[in-house]
Structure formats: structure tokens, C-alpha cells
XYZ file of C-alpha atoms in Angstrom:
575
model
C 108.490 254.722 102.399
C 106.411 251.845 101.065
C 107.003 252.401 97.382
C 110.739 252.855 97.707
C 111.067 249.652 99.681
C 108.791 247.626 97.452
C 110.179 248.700 94.079
C 113.721 249.574 95.177
C 113.756 252.548 92.845
C 113.397 256.249 93.476
C 110.037 257.916 92.961
C 109.149 261.547 93.427
C 106.608 262.841 95.916
C 104.151 263.487 93.070
C 104.585 259.936 91.809
C 104.164 258.557 95.332
C 100.856 260.352 95.626
C 99.343 258.891 92.439
C 100.766 255.446 93.215
C 99.243 255.559 96.678
C 95.873 256.542 95.205
C 95.983 253.781 92.611
C 96.945 251.219 95.241
C 93.977 252.272 97.353
C 91.693 251.676 94.366
C 92.927 248.250 93.216
C 94.973 246.853 96.123
C 98.656 245.917 96.254
C 98.249 242.765 94.152
C 96.855 244.647 91.177
C 99.509 247.321 90.775
C 103.065 246.836 89.535
C 105.609 249.591 90.107
C 108.878 247.684 89.913
C 110.411 248.275 86.452
C 111.860 244.760 86.481
C 108.333 243.325 86.598
C 106.729 245.549 83.969
C 108.352 243.975 80.915
C 105.260 242.071 79.784
C 103.295 245.320 79.698
C 105.923 247.842 78.598
C 107.238 245.783 75.664
C 105.126 245.171 72.574
C 104.336 241.720 71.188
C 106.616 242.372 68.207
C 107.608 246.042 68.426
C 107.789 248.965 70.851
C 108.943 249.554 74.422
C 109.247 252.302 76.994
C 108.938 253.114 80.687
C 105.892 253.586 82.891
C 105.619 254.437 86.583
C 102.915 251.817 87.125
C 100.846 249.067 85.558
C 97.376 248.912 87.093
C 94.952 246.006 86.636
C 91.369 246.867 87.609
C 88.985 244.044 88.487
C 85.814 245.996 87.757
C 84.610 248.700 85.394
C 84.085 250.997 88.362
C 87.737 250.572 89.379
C 88.760 251.438 85.816
C 86.721 254.653 86.054
C 88.280 255.532 89.405
C 91.768 254.910 88.005
C 91.057 257.198 85.070
C 89.870 259.985 87.370
C 92.981 259.648 89.524
C 95.296 259.705 86.502
C 93.617 262.755 85.022
C 93.881 264.596 88.326
C 97.579 263.705 88.590
C 98.309 264.848 85.019
C 99.787 261.532 83.893
C 99.587 259.879 80.485
C 97.141 256.971 80.252
C 97.809 253.993 77.992
C 94.905 251.572 77.803
C 96.152 248.051 77.172
C 94.302 244.802 76.607
C 96.058 241.631 75.392
C 99.096 243.479 73.979
C 99.163 241.242 70.905
C 99.441 244.063 68.354
C 102.204 244.020 65.761
C 102.935 247.745 65.524
C 103.514 248.666 69.182
C 100.286 250.608 69.553
C 99.468 249.643 73.145
C 102.812 250.239 74.854
C 105.011 253.273 75.491
C 107.331 254.165 72.618
C 110.678 255.282 73.981
C 111.102 257.586 76.960
C 110.695 261.051 75.436
C 107.256 261.849 76.878
C 106.564 265.061 78.792
C 104.609 263.347 81.592
C 104.730 260.112 83.563
C 102.884 257.123 82.092
C 100.411 254.759 83.730
C 99.406 251.631 81.840
C 95.904 250.336 82.585
C 95.798 246.621 81.758
C 92.152 245.594 81.326
C 92.522 241.830 80.968
C 90.865 240.933 84.293
C 87.494 242.236 83.063
C 86.534 239.390 80.751
C 82.736 239.322 80.921
C 80.667 238.774 77.783
C 76.896 239.298 77.763
C 74.763 237.677 75.063
C 71.920 239.765 73.693
C 68.717 238.555 72.016
C 69.635 234.873 71.803
C 73.285 235.629 70.951
C 72.516 237.677 67.844
C 74.565 240.403 69.484
C 76.998 240.616 72.390
C 78.383 243.163 74.823
C 82.064 242.612 75.505
C 84.025 244.106 78.387
C 87.651 245.226 77.916
C 89.415 241.967 78.772
C 87.239 239.610 76.744
C 89.117 237.776 74.009
C 88.088 236.558 70.590
C 88.835 233.039 71.752
C 86.485 233.440 74.738
C 83.782 234.895 72.518
C 84.115 232.128 69.954
C 83.606 229.490 72.652
C 80.663 231.325 74.205
C 78.872 231.584 70.853
C 79.517 227.997 69.761
C 76.401 226.479 71.456
C 74.301 229.018 69.529
C 75.967 228.082 66.209
C 77.224 231.625 65.798
C 80.647 233.218 65.412
C 82.425 236.502 66.187
C 83.922 238.781 63.555
C 87.203 236.824 63.500
C 87.886 233.172 64.197
C 91.333 231.695 63.533
C 94.164 234.196 63.352
C 94.566 236.836 66.033
C 92.008 234.935 68.106
C 94.565 232.185 68.611
C 97.070 234.357 70.426
C 94.503 235.759 72.824
C 93.716 239.045 71.080
C 91.014 241.070 72.796
C 87.675 241.937 71.243
C 88.059 245.617 72.134
C 91.557 245.714 70.693
C 90.115 244.633 67.352
C 87.477 247.368 67.437
C 89.895 250.093 68.536
C 92.216 249.177 65.675
C 89.623 248.442 62.958
C 91.320 245.060 62.671
C 90.644 243.021 59.567
C 90.574 239.274 59.285
C 90.500 236.287 56.974
C 86.716 236.136 56.545
C 85.886 237.897 53.294
C 82.237 238.659 54.034
C 82.798 240.479 57.339
C 85.193 243.329 56.650
C 86.995 245.252 59.400
C 85.939 245.098 63.043
C 83.492 247.944 63.577
C 80.720 249.206 65.811
C 78.831 252.420 66.413
C 77.773 251.321 69.889
C 80.209 251.600 72.762
C 80.572 252.751 76.351
C 83.673 254.912 76.776
C 85.319 257.731 78.692
C 86.568 260.852 76.956
C 88.615 263.772 78.258
C 87.125 266.955 76.838
C 88.501 270.335 75.734
C 87.406 271.960 78.981
C 89.190 269.425 81.176
C 86.388 267.064 82.167
C 86.395 263.285 82.112
C 83.033 262.190 80.740
C 81.457 258.748 80.517
C 79.473 258.333 77.306
C 76.967 255.492 76.980
C 76.163 254.731 73.350
C 75.249 251.087 73.973
C 71.578 252.157 73.813
C 70.860 250.128 76.924
C 69.435 251.808 80.021
C 71.950 251.314 82.803
C 71.416 254.313 85.076
C 72.317 257.988 85.216
C 75.673 258.410 86.950
C 78.943 256.802 85.817
C 78.970 254.742 89.000
C 75.445 253.392 88.347
C 76.081 252.702 84.670
C 79.338 250.848 85.216
C 78.161 248.845 88.223
C 74.911 247.795 86.548
C 76.693 246.695 83.392
C 79.398 244.812 85.277
C 76.745 242.973 87.324
C 74.514 242.256 84.315
C 71.738 244.354 85.796
C 69.734 244.743 82.588
C 67.362 242.607 80.535
C 69.694 241.056 77.955
C 66.836 239.100 76.325
C 64.797 242.159 75.390
C 67.357 244.682 74.226
C 65.782 247.003 71.696
C 67.038 246.866 68.141
C 68.616 250.022 66.821
C 69.456 251.686 63.538
C 73.078 251.967 64.614
C 75.413 249.357 63.193
C 77.450 246.870 65.206
C 79.405 245.510 62.250
C 80.442 246.652 58.793
C 77.153 245.984 57.031
C 78.366 247.509 53.724
C 81.425 245.318 53.235
C 79.883 242.564 51.095
C 78.867 245.169 48.557
C 82.174 246.983 48.799
C 84.435 243.980 48.285
C 82.508 242.999 45.143
C 83.264 246.325 43.436
C 86.276 244.866 41.652
C 86.594 247.766 39.206
C 86.892 250.396 41.920
C 90.216 252.308 41.984
C 90.374 252.309 45.805
C 91.108 249.589 48.384
C 88.243 247.607 49.905
C 89.424 248.234 53.458
C 92.265 249.925 55.304
C 92.758 251.328 58.801
C 92.487 255.027 57.997
C 89.301 254.699 55.932
C 87.180 257.642 57.188
C 83.988 255.609 56.834
C 85.209 253.277 59.588
C 86.412 255.867 62.094
C 83.623 256.294 64.621
C 84.133 256.869 68.347
C 85.651 253.614 69.693
C 86.075 252.132 66.209
C 89.585 252.993 65.092
C 90.299 255.108 68.183
C 93.687 253.402 68.778
C 93.509 254.042 72.515
C 92.541 257.725 72.274
C 89.446 256.853 74.320
C 89.124 254.665 77.406
C 86.646 252.034 76.217
C 84.630 250.081 78.796
C 82.408 247.963 76.542
C 81.335 247.468 72.936
C 78.153 246.076 71.439
C 78.724 243.827 68.425
C 76.900 241.667 65.927
C 77.541 237.941 65.733
C 77.286 235.792 62.616
C 75.710 232.408 61.764
C 78.169 229.551 61.392
C 78.455 228.049 57.933
C 76.867 224.610 58.237
C 78.849 223.153 55.371
C 81.977 224.385 53.612
C 84.423 223.141 51.011
C 88.075 224.137 50.627
C 89.570 224.231 47.143
C 93.375 224.283 46.982
C 94.609 226.162 43.910
C 98.143 226.370 42.580
C 99.501 228.207 39.562
C 102.642 229.689 38.081
C 100.686 232.513 36.491
C 99.367 235.117 38.958
C 96.837 236.223 36.332
C 94.948 232.980 37.013
C 94.276 234.092 40.579
C 93.375 237.583 39.398
C 90.753 236.142 37.080
C 89.308 233.889 39.795
C 88.903 236.879 42.100
C 87.347 239.060 39.409
C 85.023 236.391 38.065
C 83.645 235.289 41.436
C 83.263 238.678 43.084
C 81.758 240.313 40.002
C 79.040 237.630 40.174
C 78.650 238.299 43.921
C 79.975 234.863 44.773
C 81.753 235.797 47.999
C 83.829 232.997 49.529
C 84.066 232.422 53.253
C 87.779 233.070 52.906
C 90.374 233.268 50.160
C 93.930 233.163 51.482
C 97.030 233.624 49.355
C 100.443 232.086 50.059
C 103.547 232.556 47.905
C 105.843 229.540 47.534
C 108.656 231.119 49.558
C 106.265 231.820 52.429
C 104.959 228.255 52.178
C 108.471 226.795 52.331
C 109.686 228.989 55.193
C 106.564 228.270 57.247
C 106.878 224.524 56.611
C 110.101 224.651 58.652
C 109.833 227.674 60.930
C 106.107 227.520 61.612
C 105.960 223.792 62.196
C 105.737 223.899 66.000
C 102.872 226.428 65.859
C 101.059 224.197 63.391
C 101.580 221.073 65.497
C 100.473 222.741 68.721
C 97.168 223.938 67.277
C 96.591 220.722 65.348
C 96.933 218.542 68.446
C 95.717 220.814 71.235
C 93.374 223.246 69.480
C 93.313 226.992 70.011
C 92.186 227.089 73.654
C 95.711 226.840 75.063
C 97.421 229.160 72.577
C 96.909 232.348 74.658
C 98.354 230.588 77.717
C 101.226 229.262 75.627
C 102.139 232.743 74.364
C 101.875 234.136 77.880
C 104.218 231.470 79.263
C 106.632 231.994 76.370
C 106.678 235.759 76.984
C 107.444 235.261 80.670
C 110.101 232.659 79.879
C 111.764 234.980 77.351
C 111.705 237.861 79.780
C 113.341 235.796 82.523
C 115.966 234.059 80.389
C 117.223 237.370 78.988
C 118.628 238.031 82.444
C 121.024 235.052 82.198
C 123.924 235.983 79.949
C 125.153 232.384 79.633
C 121.961 231.368 77.791
C 121.828 231.875 74.016
C 119.715 234.634 72.543
C 116.153 233.615 71.648
C 116.481 230.537 73.816
C 112.801 229.543 73.769
C 112.589 229.863 69.979
C 115.637 227.668 69.557
C 114.220 225.061 71.921
C 110.885 224.951 70.086
C 112.542 224.910 66.688
C 114.674 221.940 67.696
C 111.653 220.142 69.143
C 109.743 220.564 65.894
C 112.455 218.670 63.979
C 111.694 215.572 66.048
C 108.241 215.252 64.485
C 107.532 213.718 61.074
C 106.236 215.612 58.039
C 103.101 217.465 59.097
C 101.681 218.837 55.843
C 99.454 216.815 53.481
C 101.183 215.224 50.502
C 99.041 216.976 47.899
C 99.854 220.391 49.368
C 103.578 219.640 49.368
C 103.338 218.428 45.785
C 101.756 221.751 44.787
C 104.516 223.578 46.685
C 107.066 221.903 44.414
C 105.110 222.621 41.228
C 103.554 226.054 41.737
C 104.705 229.509 42.832
C 101.301 230.889 43.835
C 98.799 229.194 46.152
C 95.192 230.135 46.929
C 93.097 228.557 49.683
C 89.470 229.063 48.677
C 86.778 228.165 51.221
C 83.169 228.517 50.086
C 79.803 227.936 51.740
C 77.283 225.231 50.889
C 75.328 227.283 48.352
C 78.436 228.010 46.254
C 80.268 224.679 46.322
C 79.000 223.226 43.047
C 79.169 226.562 41.214
C 82.793 227.153 42.216
C 83.788 223.561 41.511
C 82.392 223.775 37.979
C 83.965 227.180 37.424
C 87.456 226.033 38.490
C 87.163 222.884 36.378
C 86.373 224.919 33.276
C 89.047 227.528 34.030
C 91.933 225.108 34.352
C 90.988 223.209 31.206
C 92.340 226.195 29.290
C 94.753 227.721 31.845
C 97.446 225.076 31.780
C 99.853 226.790 34.202
C 97.654 225.948 37.177
C 95.440 223.332 38.737
C 93.262 222.696 41.797
C 91.979 219.933 44.013
C 89.103 219.565 46.451
C 90.422 219.179 49.976
C 89.105 216.475 52.212
C 88.237 217.805 55.686
C 91.693 217.141 57.170
C 93.488 218.747 54.238
C 91.300 221.842 54.400
C 91.921 222.236 58.114
C 95.670 221.822 57.696
C 95.823 224.189 54.728
C 94.428 227.036 56.829
C 96.553 226.084 59.833
C 99.598 226.359 57.625
C 98.429 229.768 56.417
C 98.187 230.866 60.050
C 101.688 229.517 60.743
C 103.070 231.645 57.893
C 102.318 234.810 59.883
C 104.900 233.994 62.554
C 107.434 232.146 60.431
C 109.569 235.183 59.635
C 109.824 236.052 63.329
C 111.063 232.540 64.102
C 113.487 232.668 61.161
C 114.919 235.934 62.511
C 115.359 234.406 65.968
C 117.197 231.348 64.658
C 119.366 233.284 62.192
C 119.874 236.472 64.200
C 123.585 236.578 63.377
C 122.903 237.117 59.672
C 119.485 238.813 59.829
C 119.261 242.518 60.632
C 115.518 242.461 61.192
C 112.144 241.921 59.549
C 110.523 244.698 57.580
C 106.819 243.827 57.850
C 104.352 245.718 55.672
C 100.590 245.437 55.844
C 99.056 246.852 52.676
C 95.738 247.224 50.879
C 95.853 247.359 47.091
C 93.221 248.976 44.910
C 90.304 246.688 44.118
C 90.932 247.039 40.379
C 94.685 246.480 40.621
C 95.558 243.481 38.463
C 99.326 243.930 38.943
C 99.337 242.700 42.528
C 102.656 240.864 42.439
C 105.681 242.944 43.385
C 108.887 243.589 41.470
C 111.386 245.465 43.632
C 114.200 247.713 42.389
C 117.531 245.905 42.346
C 118.890 248.159 45.105
C 116.198 246.940 47.490
C 116.068 243.369 46.190
C 119.724 242.671 47.052
C 119.124 243.667 50.688
C 116.384 241.043 51.105
C 117.385 237.594 52.270
C 113.799 236.357 51.863
C 110.470 237.884 50.810
C 107.355 236.341 52.278
C 104.074 237.276 50.605
C 100.711 236.150 51.963
C 97.337 237.679 52.676
C 93.596 237.993 52.242
C 93.434 237.791 48.481
C 89.786 238.622 47.821
C 90.032 241.731 50.006
C 93.313 242.555 48.220
C 95.041 242.900 51.584
C 98.586 241.561 51.681
C 101.196 240.971 54.365
C 104.710 241.360 53.047
C 107.530 240.286 55.353
C 111.050 241.045 54.185
C 113.910 239.307 55.988
C 116.763 241.811 55.663
C 120.465 240.995 55.579
C 122.608 242.173 58.465
C 123.983 245.679 58.220
C 121.134 247.473 56.456
C 119.024 250.324 57.848
C 115.490 248.954 58.263
C 113.853 252.342 58.685
C 115.494 253.833 55.610
C 114.489 250.753 53.656
C 110.915 251.081 54.897
C 110.736 254.652 53.578
C 111.818 253.437 50.152
C 109.184 250.689 50.244
C 106.425 253.072 51.263
C 107.288 255.430 48.398
C 106.779 252.520 45.997
C 103.427 251.706 47.593
C 102.364 255.345 47.278
C 103.110 255.200 43.562
C 100.960 252.069 43.286
C 97.981 253.741 44.973
C 98.103 251.344 47.916
C 96.966 252.183 51.444
C 98.868 251.164 54.560
C 98.501 249.818 57.125
C 95.568 247.712 56.033
C 94.502 246.051 59.269
C 97.130 246.321 62.027
C 96.752 250.077 62.521
C 99.501 252.681 62.624
C 100.854 251.928 66.101
C 104.248 253.593 66.426
C 105.512 252.275 63.085
C 103.410 254.173 60.552
C 102.773 257.894 60.100
C 99.101 258.713 60.655
C 97.619 260.474 57.655
C 96.228 263.938 58.246
C 92.594 262.745 58.337
C 93.450 260.060 60.897
C 95.449 262.532 62.998
C 92.459 264.883 62.988
C 90.232 262.036 64.195
C 92.633 261.359 67.079
C 92.689 265.041 68.020
C 88.888 265.213 68.053
C 88.690 262.184 70.356
C 91.476 263.319 72.674
C 91.885 267.114 72.420
C 94.317 267.334 75.353
C 96.431 264.350 74.206
C 96.370 262.422 77.452
C 95.474 258.989 76.009
C 98.225 257.074 74.172
C 100.078 260.162 72.882
C 102.499 259.650 70.019
C 100.349 257.083 68.222
C 100.897 257.279 64.470
C 104.099 259.285 65.047
C 102.040 262.233 66.279
C 102.980 264.592 69.106
C 103.689 263.077 72.524
C 103.210 266.417 74.267
C 100.191 267.628 76.212
C 97.654 269.565 74.133
C 99.318 268.333 70.923
C 102.169 270.815 71.179
C 105.044 270.375 68.768
């Protein structure tokens, strides 16, 4: 029996039949059935793991369609997976308590990007990454929805759309489109291909998918449409600073539309998206203060006048200090090599970690310890003025503005800090501005590195991703003493003008993370916050009733990514 010999594990006759069919579709090299080789696909980037009977990697859109048909016929669960860089485990199995076998469809071999109408829009296939898109748009002086951030670790474009991912660019809002090509399994048991790209590609699924894959359409004369390929309302929304609701969050009903926010409840083949002009000239202002009200006033004053910065990133002193040590290697790598090699670096690290876990004589988190040691061999990497502010101020704001706003913002900050003596600012030279935002990016992974190095004293990281109300002036957090004493470190950082914050709590050994999370979420509920803000529910957060209803409408039989948002894992949404 081929599959028994190859994988050296027992499979049933039913499993052998679907595995044989899938192998016929993609070939032996593009299917993995050995559990020992599935780790990179069955384990989440930060969270989540479970078993699957196969990982299939189609080379073409037509193969993806054929795989879907085979899986539906065999009554197996389908998990669509792109780069698997999510932080809440939303693209992997979650445990092994499913009622059917699981097949993971990894889409990363389908990387094509088609430029439309002189790169004003794009069509992206499932494996295309933000990094690829950024490079493809650069000659046209245009940008995708997100630039530095998730793009650096190889995040896929479709993953961003399916999760309504946010980003650091204030003017762009969450990733969103109303134009996609996707497959849906209907109430009456039919797999349907739905083309809402508004591009004529043929009549049958086979024609549509083959023509798109082979670029068999006139990409220079694609008709404009009234449908939106980005969040065109966000600039107005973020400026409503007196509104009692958040500016953006994952479960916002206004951003749940077919592929947008579907969280894998559809099988998406392509999305059509807007691109954005590059800012020709920008200026970064570095702001420090010991009074958080200073930052509140800056946000209110600028947004209420519709002065929308390119980005406005907040870093608390503790997050700054931790990242200066435990994010140093990430900073150095990007600073010297750029972002092009980051996806490859993370891929190599993941493989290395997976292999070294098999050798008991090696220390836990071996790669992290190697990289942390290597980083100590390099001299101080952060600019002197930034480090001086880190010693003097508790709260830091990185404010990048476009050419038209530079002089206005400079004058405003000068006047503000003449009377607000607890803070100050300076204009970054180009190198300082670049390094300030690189350091902000390094903050995002610093807690994970800290946990790896200090795993003997750290229980885990409790990572919350929250959106505060736009009119909430009490944005700093004071925890009850019972929770405070369980926290070794609290790292606060985020997208300040959107009022979206990432809060990473490094918890002392011996405490129940999940019980602690429930306490934290109760506090956030009392504050009127929404969560998650931009990483989606995955398998960490409970989907709210409106979001659950959206999932059920997309996937009435619950065959795609069941269990997402702690919903039912059973067929037909049974309890």
C-alpha cells in the first residue's frame, strides 16, 4: 500500500481513497501525508496546533478547484492556509476534537499578481505576499494597503483580506474589498464558484480559473466599478474623535463582506484591490512625554482638523526597553538586509526549530538563544536621541506626516510643548526616522523572544489586541492589584491615531493564562473596547453573535475551517 509505506502510519480505506485522488491532482511532490513532516502547516505561527490527514499544495487555481471538489465529495474538513503568519491560530487545526478528517490546502505556490489600469488596482492570487506586492508596485510609485509590519514576515495579501487585518497606516483602515473570486459550499450541498471580480473570464469554473491564472484578459482596460476595493470611508471615520465607538475592529459589520473577514469560511481564489500613491516626502517627529494627556490632545487636535498623519505609532517605555534588548537581532537584520529576506529567514527559523525539537540534548528555544547571543556582539543600534528620550519619558509617539502637513504639524508641536512641560519632541533626520519605525516593528516580537529566553520563569504571554472608543481619553490602563502582581512585564504599543493597541503581558510561572484572559476581557468590556482589533478571532477569541452569523451564512454546512471563533467544529453547526 503506497500510503502506508510512504508515511509509515495507518490510514483507513476512506482516507486512502481521498489521498489517492489528491495525489492524482497535484502529484506526489505536492502532497504531504507524513505527520512528522506536517509541523510547519499544522502548527500556528504563535498559537494553535492539531492533526490533518494531508497537506496539499496546488500549483494552479484549477488544481485548487479540483482539490476542493474532491474534499467535498469525501466529506472532509477543508482548512485554507496561506502564509500561516497569523497570531491567533486561525489557519491551522485547533486540537483533535473534530468530527471529520482535515485536509489543509496550502496556497503559497500560486503567487501571481496582475496589475490593472497602470497599477491603480491589482488582482492577487492566494499565495501572493504583501512583500511581493510592495516590490511589484514600487516602479509605479504606488503601495499596497500595508507596508512594514506583517509584510516583513511574508504575510499573504489574501490572509489580510480574509481577516480584515489592520495596519500602521492611519489613512487606509482595515484590509477590505467587495471584489473577489471564491468558492462557497451551499445549503443544498453544491460547491459553487462565484466571480465578483467584475472581469469577464468565461462561463465554467474551469474556464474562469484557467483564464485568470494565464492572464487571459485585458488588464489595461478593466472597467471601473462602483464596488469598493478598499475601505474608502476610513479617513472620515478615524477623524470622528468624539464618537463613542472604535474606529475599526475585526467584527465590525460594515467590513464583513464575502471574502472580507471570512476567516477561511470561503475558499478564496483571487481578490481585486486598490493601490495607493507613495508619499513623495515625509517627516517623522519623535515625541516623548510623561503625561499621556499630551498624546491625547495631539490626536484630538490633529484629527479634528482632518490632519491625518501617514502613521502615528505609540510605544510605552517598558516596551521600548524590552525591544532594545530582545528585538535587537530583528532590527539589525532588517536594517542591514532590508525586508526581502525576512520571509525566507522566518521560514528557515521555523524549519530549524521544528528539527531541533527532536534532539533532547539541545536546549529549548535553541534558535532564539543563538540569535539573542549573536545580537549582544553588536554595538548599540538605536539613535542617541531616541535612547535619551527612553530615559526621560514614559510615553513615546512616532508621528510621520506627508509633505503638505509637515510645517503645520511642526508649528503645532512647537506651540504645544512651550506650555506642556512634561514632554518634548524632535524632528528626525532620515536615518533616525527609519530606525524609530524599525524599533516599533521589533517591539511586536520582543515579548515572544523574552519568553523563549526566560521560559523557566515565564508561564506564557497573554497578548491582547484591542480597539478603544474614539472618544476615550483614558487610554492608559490601570490593572487591579490581583492581576498586576501576576504580570512580570506589561508591553503597550499600537496604532495610536486609530486607537488600536497591542498589549502583551508576560506572566509569571504558575498562573492560568486562560483564566487571566477572561478577567482581562471583562475589564475591556466595561471600558467599551472591542477585541480583537486587527488579528481576528482565530481560536483564541469568542466570535460575537453577529460574526458567528456571518460565518454561518458563508458556510452553512460548516466544512471550511470549523471551530473558528470558538464556534462549533461539527458538521452543519451541530452542538
